[in-house]
PDB file of C-alpha atoms in Angstrom:
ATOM      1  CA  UNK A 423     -15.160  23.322  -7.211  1.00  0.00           C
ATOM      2  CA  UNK A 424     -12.420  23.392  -9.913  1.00  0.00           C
ATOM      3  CA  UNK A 425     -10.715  19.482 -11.128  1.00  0.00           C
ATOM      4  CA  UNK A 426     -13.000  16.996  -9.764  1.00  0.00           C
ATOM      5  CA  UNK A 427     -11.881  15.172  -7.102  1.00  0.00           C
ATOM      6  CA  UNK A 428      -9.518  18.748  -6.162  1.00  0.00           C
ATOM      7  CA  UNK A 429     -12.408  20.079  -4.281  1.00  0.00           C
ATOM      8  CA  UNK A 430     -10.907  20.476  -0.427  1.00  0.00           C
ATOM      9  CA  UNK A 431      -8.454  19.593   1.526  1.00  0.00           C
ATOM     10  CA  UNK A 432     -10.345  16.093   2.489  1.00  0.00           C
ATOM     11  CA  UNK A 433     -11.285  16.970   6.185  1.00  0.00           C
ATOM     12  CA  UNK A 434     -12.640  20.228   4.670  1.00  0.00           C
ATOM     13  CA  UNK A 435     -14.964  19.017   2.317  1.00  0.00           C
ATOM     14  CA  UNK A 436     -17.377  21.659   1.198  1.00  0.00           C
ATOM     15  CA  UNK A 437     -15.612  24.799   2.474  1.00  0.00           C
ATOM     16  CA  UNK A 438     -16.176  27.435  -0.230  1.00  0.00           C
ATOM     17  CA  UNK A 439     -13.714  28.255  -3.185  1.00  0.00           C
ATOM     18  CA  UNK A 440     -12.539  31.736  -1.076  1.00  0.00           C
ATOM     19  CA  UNK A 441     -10.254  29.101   1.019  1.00  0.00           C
ATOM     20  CA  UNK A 442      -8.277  27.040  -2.392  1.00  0.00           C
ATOM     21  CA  UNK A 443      -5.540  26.147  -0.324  1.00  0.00           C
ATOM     22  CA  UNK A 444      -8.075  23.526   1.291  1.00  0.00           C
ATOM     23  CA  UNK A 445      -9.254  21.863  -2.216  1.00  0.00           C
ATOM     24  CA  UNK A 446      -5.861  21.017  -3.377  1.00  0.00           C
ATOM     25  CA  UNK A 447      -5.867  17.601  -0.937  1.00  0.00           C
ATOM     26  CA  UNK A 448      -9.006  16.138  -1.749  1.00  0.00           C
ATOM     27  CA  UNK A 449      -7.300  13.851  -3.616  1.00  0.00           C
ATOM     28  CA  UNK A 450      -5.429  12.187  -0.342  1.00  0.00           C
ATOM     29  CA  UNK A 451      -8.496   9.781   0.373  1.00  0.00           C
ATOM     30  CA  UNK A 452     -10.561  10.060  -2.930  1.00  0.00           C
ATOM     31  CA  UNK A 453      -9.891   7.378  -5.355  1.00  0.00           C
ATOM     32  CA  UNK A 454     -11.150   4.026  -5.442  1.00  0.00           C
ATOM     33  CA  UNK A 455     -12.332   1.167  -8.098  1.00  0.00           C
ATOM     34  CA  UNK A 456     -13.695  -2.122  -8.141  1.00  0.00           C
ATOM     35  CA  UNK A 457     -11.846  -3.549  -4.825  1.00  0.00           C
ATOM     36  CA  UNK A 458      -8.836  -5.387  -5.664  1.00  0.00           C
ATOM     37  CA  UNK A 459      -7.890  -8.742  -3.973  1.00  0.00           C
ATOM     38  CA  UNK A 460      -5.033  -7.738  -1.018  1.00  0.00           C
ATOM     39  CA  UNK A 461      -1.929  -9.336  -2.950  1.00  0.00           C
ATOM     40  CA  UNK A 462       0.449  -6.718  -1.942  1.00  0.00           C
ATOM     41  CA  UNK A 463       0.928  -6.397   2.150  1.00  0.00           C
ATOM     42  CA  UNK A 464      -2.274  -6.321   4.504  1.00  0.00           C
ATOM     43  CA  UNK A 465      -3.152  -2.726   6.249  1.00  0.00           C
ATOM     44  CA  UNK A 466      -0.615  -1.770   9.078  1.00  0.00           C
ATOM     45  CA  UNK A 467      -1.847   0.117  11.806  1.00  0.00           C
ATOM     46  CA  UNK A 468       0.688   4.215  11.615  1.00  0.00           C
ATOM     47  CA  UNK A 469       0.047   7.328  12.666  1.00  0.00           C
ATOM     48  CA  UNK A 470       1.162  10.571  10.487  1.00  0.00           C
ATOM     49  CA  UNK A 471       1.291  13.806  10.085  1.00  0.00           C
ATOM     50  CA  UNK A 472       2.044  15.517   6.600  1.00  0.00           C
ATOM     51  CA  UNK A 473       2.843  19.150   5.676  1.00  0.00           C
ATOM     52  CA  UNK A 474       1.065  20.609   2.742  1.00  0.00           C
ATOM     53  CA  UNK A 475       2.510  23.762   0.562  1.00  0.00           C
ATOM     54  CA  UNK A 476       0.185  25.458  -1.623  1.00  0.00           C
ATOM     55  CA  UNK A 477       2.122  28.743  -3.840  1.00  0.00           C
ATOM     56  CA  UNK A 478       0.806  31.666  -2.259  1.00  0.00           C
ATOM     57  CA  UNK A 479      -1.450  30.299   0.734  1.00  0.00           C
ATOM     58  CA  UNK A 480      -0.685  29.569   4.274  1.00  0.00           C
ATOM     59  CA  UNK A 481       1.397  25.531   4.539  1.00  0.00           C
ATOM     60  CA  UNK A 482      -0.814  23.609   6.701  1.00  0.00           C
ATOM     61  CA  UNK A 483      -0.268  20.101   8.551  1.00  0.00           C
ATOM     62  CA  UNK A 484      -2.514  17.283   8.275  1.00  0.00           C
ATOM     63  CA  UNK A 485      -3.071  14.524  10.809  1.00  0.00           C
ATOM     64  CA  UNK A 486      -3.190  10.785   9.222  1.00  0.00           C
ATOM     65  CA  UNK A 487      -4.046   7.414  11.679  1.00  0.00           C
ATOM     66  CA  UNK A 488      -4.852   4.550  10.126  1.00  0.00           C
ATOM     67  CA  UNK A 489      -6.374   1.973  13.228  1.00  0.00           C
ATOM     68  CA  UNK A 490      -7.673  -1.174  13.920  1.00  0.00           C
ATOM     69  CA  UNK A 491     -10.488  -2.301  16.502  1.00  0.00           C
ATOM     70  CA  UNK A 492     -12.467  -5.314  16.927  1.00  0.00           C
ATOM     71  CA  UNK A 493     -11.864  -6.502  13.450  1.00  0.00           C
ATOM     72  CA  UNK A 494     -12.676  -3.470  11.674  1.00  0.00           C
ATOM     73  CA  UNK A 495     -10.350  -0.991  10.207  1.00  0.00           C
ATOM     74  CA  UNK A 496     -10.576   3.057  10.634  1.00  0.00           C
ATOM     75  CA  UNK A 497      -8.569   5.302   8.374  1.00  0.00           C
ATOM     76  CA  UNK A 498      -9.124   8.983   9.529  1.00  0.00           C
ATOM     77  CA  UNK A 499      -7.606  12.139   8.671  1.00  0.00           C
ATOM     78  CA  UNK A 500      -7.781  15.753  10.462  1.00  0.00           C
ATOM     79  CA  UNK A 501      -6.451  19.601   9.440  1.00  0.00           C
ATOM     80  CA  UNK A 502      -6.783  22.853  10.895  1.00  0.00           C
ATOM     81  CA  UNK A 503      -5.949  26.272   9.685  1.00  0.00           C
ATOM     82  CA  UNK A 504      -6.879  29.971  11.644  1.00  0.00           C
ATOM     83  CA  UNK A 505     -10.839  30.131  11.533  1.00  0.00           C
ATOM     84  CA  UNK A 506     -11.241  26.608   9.824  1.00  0.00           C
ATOM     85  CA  UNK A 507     -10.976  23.345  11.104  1.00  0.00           C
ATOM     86  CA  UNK A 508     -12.127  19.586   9.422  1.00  0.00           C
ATOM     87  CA  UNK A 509     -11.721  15.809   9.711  1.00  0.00           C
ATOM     88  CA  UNK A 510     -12.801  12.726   7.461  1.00  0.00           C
ATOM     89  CA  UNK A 511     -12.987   8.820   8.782  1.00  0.00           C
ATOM     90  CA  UNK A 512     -13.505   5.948   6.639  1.00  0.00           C
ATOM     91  CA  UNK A 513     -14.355   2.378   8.153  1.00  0.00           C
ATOM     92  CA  UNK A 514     -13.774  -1.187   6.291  1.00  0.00           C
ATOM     93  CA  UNK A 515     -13.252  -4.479   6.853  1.00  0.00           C
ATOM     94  CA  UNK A 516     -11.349  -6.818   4.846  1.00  0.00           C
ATOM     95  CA  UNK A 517     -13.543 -10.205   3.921  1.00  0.00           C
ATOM     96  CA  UNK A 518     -11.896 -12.896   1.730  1.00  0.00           C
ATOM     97  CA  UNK A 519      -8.783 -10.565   1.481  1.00  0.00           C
ATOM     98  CA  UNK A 520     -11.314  -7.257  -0.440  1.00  0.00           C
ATOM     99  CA  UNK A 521     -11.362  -4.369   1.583  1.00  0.00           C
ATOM    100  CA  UNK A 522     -15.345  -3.197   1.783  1.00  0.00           C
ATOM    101  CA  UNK A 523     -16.265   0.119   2.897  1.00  0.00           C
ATOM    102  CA  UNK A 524     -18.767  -0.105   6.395  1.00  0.00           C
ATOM    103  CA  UNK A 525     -18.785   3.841   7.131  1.00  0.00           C
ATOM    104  CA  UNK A 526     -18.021   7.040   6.646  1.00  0.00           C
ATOM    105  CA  UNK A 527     -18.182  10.557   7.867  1.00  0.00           C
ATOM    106  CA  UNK A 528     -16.279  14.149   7.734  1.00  0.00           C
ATOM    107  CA  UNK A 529     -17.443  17.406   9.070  1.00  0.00           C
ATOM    108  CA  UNK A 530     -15.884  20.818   9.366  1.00  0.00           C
ATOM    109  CA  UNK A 531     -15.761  24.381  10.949  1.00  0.00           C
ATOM    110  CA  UNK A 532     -15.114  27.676   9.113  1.00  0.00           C
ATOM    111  CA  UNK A 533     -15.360  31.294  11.158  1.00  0.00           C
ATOM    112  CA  UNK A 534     -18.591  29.740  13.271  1.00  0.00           C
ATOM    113  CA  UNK A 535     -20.172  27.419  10.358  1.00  0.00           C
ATOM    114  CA  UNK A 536     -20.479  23.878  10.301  1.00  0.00           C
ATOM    115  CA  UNK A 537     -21.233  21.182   8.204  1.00  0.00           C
ATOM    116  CA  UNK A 538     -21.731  17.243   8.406  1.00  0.00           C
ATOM    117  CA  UNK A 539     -21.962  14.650   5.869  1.00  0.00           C
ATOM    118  CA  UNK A 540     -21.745  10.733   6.499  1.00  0.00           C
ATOM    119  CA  UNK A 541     -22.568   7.717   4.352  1.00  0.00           C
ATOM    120  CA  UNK A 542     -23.582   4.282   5.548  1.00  0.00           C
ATOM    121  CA  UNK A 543     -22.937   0.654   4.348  1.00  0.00           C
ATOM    122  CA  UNK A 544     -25.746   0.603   1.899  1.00  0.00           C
ATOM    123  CA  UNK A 545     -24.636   3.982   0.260  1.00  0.00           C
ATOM    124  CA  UNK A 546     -21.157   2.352   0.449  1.00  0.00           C
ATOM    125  CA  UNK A 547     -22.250  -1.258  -0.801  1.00  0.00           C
ATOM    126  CA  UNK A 548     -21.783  -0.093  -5.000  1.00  0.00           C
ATOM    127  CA  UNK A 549     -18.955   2.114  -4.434  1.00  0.00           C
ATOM    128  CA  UNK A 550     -16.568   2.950  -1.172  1.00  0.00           C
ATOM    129  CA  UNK A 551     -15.928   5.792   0.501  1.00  0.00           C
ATOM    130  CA  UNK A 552     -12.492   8.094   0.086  1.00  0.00           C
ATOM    131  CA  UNK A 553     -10.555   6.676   3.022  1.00  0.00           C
ATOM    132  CA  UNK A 554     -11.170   3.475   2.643  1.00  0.00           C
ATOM    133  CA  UNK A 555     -10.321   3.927  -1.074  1.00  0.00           C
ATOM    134  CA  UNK A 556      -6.836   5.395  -0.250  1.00  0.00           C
ATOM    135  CA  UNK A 557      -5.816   1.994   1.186  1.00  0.00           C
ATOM    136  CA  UNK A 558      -7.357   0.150  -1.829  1.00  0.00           C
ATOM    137  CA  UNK A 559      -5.795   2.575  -4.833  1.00  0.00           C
ATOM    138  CA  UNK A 560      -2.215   2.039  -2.717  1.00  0.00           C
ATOM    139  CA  UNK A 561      -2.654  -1.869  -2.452  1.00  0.00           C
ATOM    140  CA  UNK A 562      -3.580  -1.712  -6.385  1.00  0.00           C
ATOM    141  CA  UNK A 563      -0.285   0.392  -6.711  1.00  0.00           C
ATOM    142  CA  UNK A 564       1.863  -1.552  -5.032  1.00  0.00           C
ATOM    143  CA  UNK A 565       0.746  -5.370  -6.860  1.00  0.00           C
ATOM    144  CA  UNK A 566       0.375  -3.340  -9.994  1.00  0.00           C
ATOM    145  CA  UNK A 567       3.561  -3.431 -12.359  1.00  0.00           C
ATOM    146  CA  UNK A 568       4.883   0.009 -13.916  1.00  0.00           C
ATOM    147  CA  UNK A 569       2.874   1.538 -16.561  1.00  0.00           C
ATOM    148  CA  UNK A 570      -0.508  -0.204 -15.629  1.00  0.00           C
ATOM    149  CA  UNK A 571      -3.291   1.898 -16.034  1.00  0.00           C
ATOM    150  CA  UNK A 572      -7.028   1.607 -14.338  1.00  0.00           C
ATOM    151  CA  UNK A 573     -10.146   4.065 -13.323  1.00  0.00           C
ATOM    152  CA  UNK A 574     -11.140   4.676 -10.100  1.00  0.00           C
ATOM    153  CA  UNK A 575     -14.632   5.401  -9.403  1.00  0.00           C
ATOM    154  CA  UNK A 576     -15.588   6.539  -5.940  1.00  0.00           C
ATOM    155  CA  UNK A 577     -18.206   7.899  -3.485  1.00  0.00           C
ATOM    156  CA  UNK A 578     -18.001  11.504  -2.690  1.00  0.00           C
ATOM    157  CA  UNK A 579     -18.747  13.090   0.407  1.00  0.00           C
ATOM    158  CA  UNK A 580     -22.227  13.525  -0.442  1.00  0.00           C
ATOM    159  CA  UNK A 581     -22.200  10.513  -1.814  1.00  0.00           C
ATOM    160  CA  UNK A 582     -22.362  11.404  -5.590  1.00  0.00           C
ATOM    161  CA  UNK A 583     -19.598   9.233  -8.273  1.00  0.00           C
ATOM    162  CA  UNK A 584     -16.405  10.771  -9.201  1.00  0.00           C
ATOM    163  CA  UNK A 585     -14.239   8.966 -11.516  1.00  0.00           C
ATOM    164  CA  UNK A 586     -10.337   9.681 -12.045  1.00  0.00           C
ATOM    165  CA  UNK A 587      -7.764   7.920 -14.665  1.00  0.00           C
ATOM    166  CA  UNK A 588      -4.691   6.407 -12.501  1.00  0.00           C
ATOM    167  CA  UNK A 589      -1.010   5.104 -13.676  1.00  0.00           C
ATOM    168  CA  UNK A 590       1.297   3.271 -11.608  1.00  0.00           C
ATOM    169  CA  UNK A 591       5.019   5.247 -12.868  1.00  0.00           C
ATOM    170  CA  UNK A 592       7.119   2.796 -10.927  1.00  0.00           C
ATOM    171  CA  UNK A 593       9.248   2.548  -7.565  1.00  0.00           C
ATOM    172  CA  UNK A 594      11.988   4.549  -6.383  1.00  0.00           C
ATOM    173  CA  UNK A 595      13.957   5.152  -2.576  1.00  0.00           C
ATOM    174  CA  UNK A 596      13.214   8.436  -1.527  1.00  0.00           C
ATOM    175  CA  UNK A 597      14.470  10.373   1.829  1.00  0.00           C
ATOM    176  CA  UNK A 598      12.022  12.393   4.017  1.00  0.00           C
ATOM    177  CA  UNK A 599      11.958  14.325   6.923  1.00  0.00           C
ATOM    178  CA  UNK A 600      10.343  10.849   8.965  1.00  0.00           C
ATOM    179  CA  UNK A 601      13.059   8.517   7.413  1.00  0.00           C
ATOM    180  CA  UNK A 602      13.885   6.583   4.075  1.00  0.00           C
ATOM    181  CA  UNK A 603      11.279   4.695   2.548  1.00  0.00           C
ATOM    182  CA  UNK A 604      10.081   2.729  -0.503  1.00  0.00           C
ATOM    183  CA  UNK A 605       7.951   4.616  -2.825  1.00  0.00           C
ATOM    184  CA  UNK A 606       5.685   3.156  -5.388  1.00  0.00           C
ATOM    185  CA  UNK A 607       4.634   6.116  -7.731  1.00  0.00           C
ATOM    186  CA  UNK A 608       1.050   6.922  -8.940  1.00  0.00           C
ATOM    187  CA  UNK A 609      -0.088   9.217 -11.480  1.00  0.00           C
ATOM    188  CA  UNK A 610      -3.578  10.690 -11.680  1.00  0.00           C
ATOM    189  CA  UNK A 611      -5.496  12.160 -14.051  1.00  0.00           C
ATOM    190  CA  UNK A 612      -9.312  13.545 -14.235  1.00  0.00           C
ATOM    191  CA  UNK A 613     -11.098  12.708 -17.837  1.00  0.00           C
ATOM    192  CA  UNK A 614     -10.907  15.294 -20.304  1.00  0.00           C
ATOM    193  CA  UNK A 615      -8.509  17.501 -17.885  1.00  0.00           C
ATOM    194  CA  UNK A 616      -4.874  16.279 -18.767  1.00  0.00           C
ATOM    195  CA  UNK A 617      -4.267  19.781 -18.292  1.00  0.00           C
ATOM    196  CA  UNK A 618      -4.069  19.133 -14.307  1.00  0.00           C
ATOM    197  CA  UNK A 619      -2.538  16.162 -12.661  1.00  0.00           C
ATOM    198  CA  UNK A 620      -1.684  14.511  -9.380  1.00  0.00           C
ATOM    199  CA  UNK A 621       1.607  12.465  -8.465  1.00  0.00           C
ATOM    200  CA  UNK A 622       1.037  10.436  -5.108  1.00  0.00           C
ATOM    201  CA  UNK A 623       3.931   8.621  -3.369  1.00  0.00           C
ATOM    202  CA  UNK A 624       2.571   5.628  -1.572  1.00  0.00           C
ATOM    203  CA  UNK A 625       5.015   3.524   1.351  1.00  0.00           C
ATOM    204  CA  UNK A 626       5.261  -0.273  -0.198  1.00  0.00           C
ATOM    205  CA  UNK A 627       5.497  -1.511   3.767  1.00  0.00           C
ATOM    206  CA  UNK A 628       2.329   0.565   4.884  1.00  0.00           C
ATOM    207  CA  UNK A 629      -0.324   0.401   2.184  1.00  0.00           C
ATOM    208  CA  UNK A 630      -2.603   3.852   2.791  1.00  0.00           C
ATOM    209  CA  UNK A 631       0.539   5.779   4.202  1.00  0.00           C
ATOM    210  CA  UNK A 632       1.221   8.969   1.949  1.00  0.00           C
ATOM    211  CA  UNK A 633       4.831   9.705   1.630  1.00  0.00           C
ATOM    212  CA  UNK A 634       4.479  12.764  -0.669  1.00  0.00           C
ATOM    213  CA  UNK A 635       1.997  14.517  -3.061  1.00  0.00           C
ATOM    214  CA  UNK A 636       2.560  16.780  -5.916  1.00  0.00           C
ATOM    215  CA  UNK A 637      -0.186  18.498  -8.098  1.00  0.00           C
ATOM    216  CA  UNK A 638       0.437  20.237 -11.209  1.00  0.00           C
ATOM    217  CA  UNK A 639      -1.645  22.363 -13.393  1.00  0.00           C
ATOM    218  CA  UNK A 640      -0.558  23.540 -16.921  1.00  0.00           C
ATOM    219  CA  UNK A 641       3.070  22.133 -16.504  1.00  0.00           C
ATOM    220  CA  UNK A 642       3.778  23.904 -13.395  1.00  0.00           C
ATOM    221  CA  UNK A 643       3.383  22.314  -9.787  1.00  0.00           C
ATOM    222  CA  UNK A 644       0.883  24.485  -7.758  1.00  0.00           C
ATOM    223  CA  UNK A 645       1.111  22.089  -4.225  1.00  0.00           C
ATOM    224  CA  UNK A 646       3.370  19.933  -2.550  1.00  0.00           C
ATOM    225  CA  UNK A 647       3.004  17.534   0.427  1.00  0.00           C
ATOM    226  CA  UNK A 648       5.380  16.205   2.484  1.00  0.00           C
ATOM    227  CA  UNK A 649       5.378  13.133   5.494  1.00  0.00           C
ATOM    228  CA  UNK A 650       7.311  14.634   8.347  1.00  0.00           C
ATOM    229  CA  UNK A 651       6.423  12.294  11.213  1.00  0.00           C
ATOM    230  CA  UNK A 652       5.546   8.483  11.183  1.00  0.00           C
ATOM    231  CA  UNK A 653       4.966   6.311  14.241  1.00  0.00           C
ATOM    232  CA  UNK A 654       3.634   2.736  14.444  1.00  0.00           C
ATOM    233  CA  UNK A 655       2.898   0.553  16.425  1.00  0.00           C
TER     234      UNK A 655
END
C-alpha cells in the first residue's frame, strides 16, 4: 500500500489497492510513541460518526465510540461501503496516569472475503496498538505547545512498526456540522515522503475525538473528513 501508515480506511485494514478510497483513513487510529504522562484532560467517554470525501470515490461515514468498562478503556471504530464492510477496537488502561495498550483487533468483509487480525498485551507491551494510540498522539497534542515536533512509532495491524514524523501547528475555534469546538492542530508526515501529508483536528475537551482530517499529496488535498454527529454521555 502507497504512504505508510495510508494503507486503509482503519476498519478496512488489508482490503486491496482496487478499493483507495479505504486507505486514505488509516491514519485515524495509527500513530503512537513512547506513552506520554496524561497532563492534558483524562479520556471522556463520546460517540461519533464522521464523513469521509475522497476526489473521485464514493464519501463514506465512519462510526467512532470511545467507552469505558470495568476500569478499562475501548476505543473502536466501524465503516461500511456497498460490498465492503470493517471495524478496528483498541483496549487500554491508564496506570500511573500512561495509557498502555491491553488489546486489539479489526476484521473486515469485501464481496464474500474476510479477514481477521488481533494483537495481544505482549505484542502490545513494546509498542501500542492504533486506537489506543489515537488517544495518546491527541493527549501529546493537546499538552504539547505549537511547533513541537516528535515521532510516533506504532504497531500495525499485523503487528509490524510504522513510524510517522508529527507537529503540533497550534489551536484554533472551528464550526462543524455537530457544533463549535476547540481544535488543537496536528501535522503529519511519513520519513522521506514530505511529498504527502496529513492535517488532523483533535477536540481539546475529548482527547481521541477527531474533529476533521485533511490529506494532501503533491500540494493538492486528495481527502477530507468531517465530524457530523457527537453524543456523550
Amino acid at each position: 500500500m502507497a504512504y505508510g501508515a495510508l494503507k486503509a480506511v482503519t476498519p478496512f485494514e488489508g482490503i486491496p489497492m482496487r478499493i483507495p478510497v479505504l486507505r486514505r483513513f488509516g491514519w485515524l487510529a495509527l500513530m503512537t510513541l513512547a506513552m506520554p504522562a496524561l497532563a492534558a484532560p483524562q479520556p471522556q467517554a463520546f460517540s461519533a460518526r464522521y464523513h469521509l470525501e475522497v476526489a473521485g470515490w464514493p464519501d463514506a461515514d465512519i462510526r467512532h465510540r470511545l467507552s469505558h468498562d470495568a476500569g478499562h478503556w475501548q476505543s473502536e471504530m466501524s465503516a461500511s461501503l456497498p460490498g465492503a464492510s470493517g471495524h478496528e477496537w483498541g483496549r487500554f488502561r491508564l496506570d500511573d496516569d500512561r495509557i498502555r495498550s491491553l488489546h486489539y483487533a479489526a476484521g473486515y468483509s469485501l464481496l464474500g472475503i474476510r479477514r481477521a487480525y488481533s494483537l495481544d498485551s505482549s505484542d502490545l507491551a513494546p509498542l501500542p496498538d492504533r486506537q489506543s494510540a489515537l488517544v495518546a498522539l491527541a493527549v501529546r497534542a493537546i499538552d504539547d505547545a505549537p511547533r513541537e515536533t516528535g515521532r510516533l512509532r506504532y504497531r500495525d495491524h499485523r503487528g509490524r512498526e510504522e513510524r510517522i514524523d508529527f507537529r503540533v501547528l497550534g489551536r484554533e475555534d472551528v464550526s462543524l456540522p455537530a457544533g463549535r469546538f476547540e481544535a488543537v492542530r496536528v501535522s503529519l508526515v511519513e520519513p522521506d515522503k514530505d511529498d504527502r501529508r496529513l492535517v488532523l483536528d483533535f477536540d481539546v475537551q475529548h482527547p481521541g475525538l477527531l474533529l476533521g482530517m485533511e490529506y494532501y499529496r503533491d500540494g493538492r488535498r486528495r481527502s477530507r473528513l468531517t465530524l457530523t454527529e457527537l453524543s456523550t454521555p
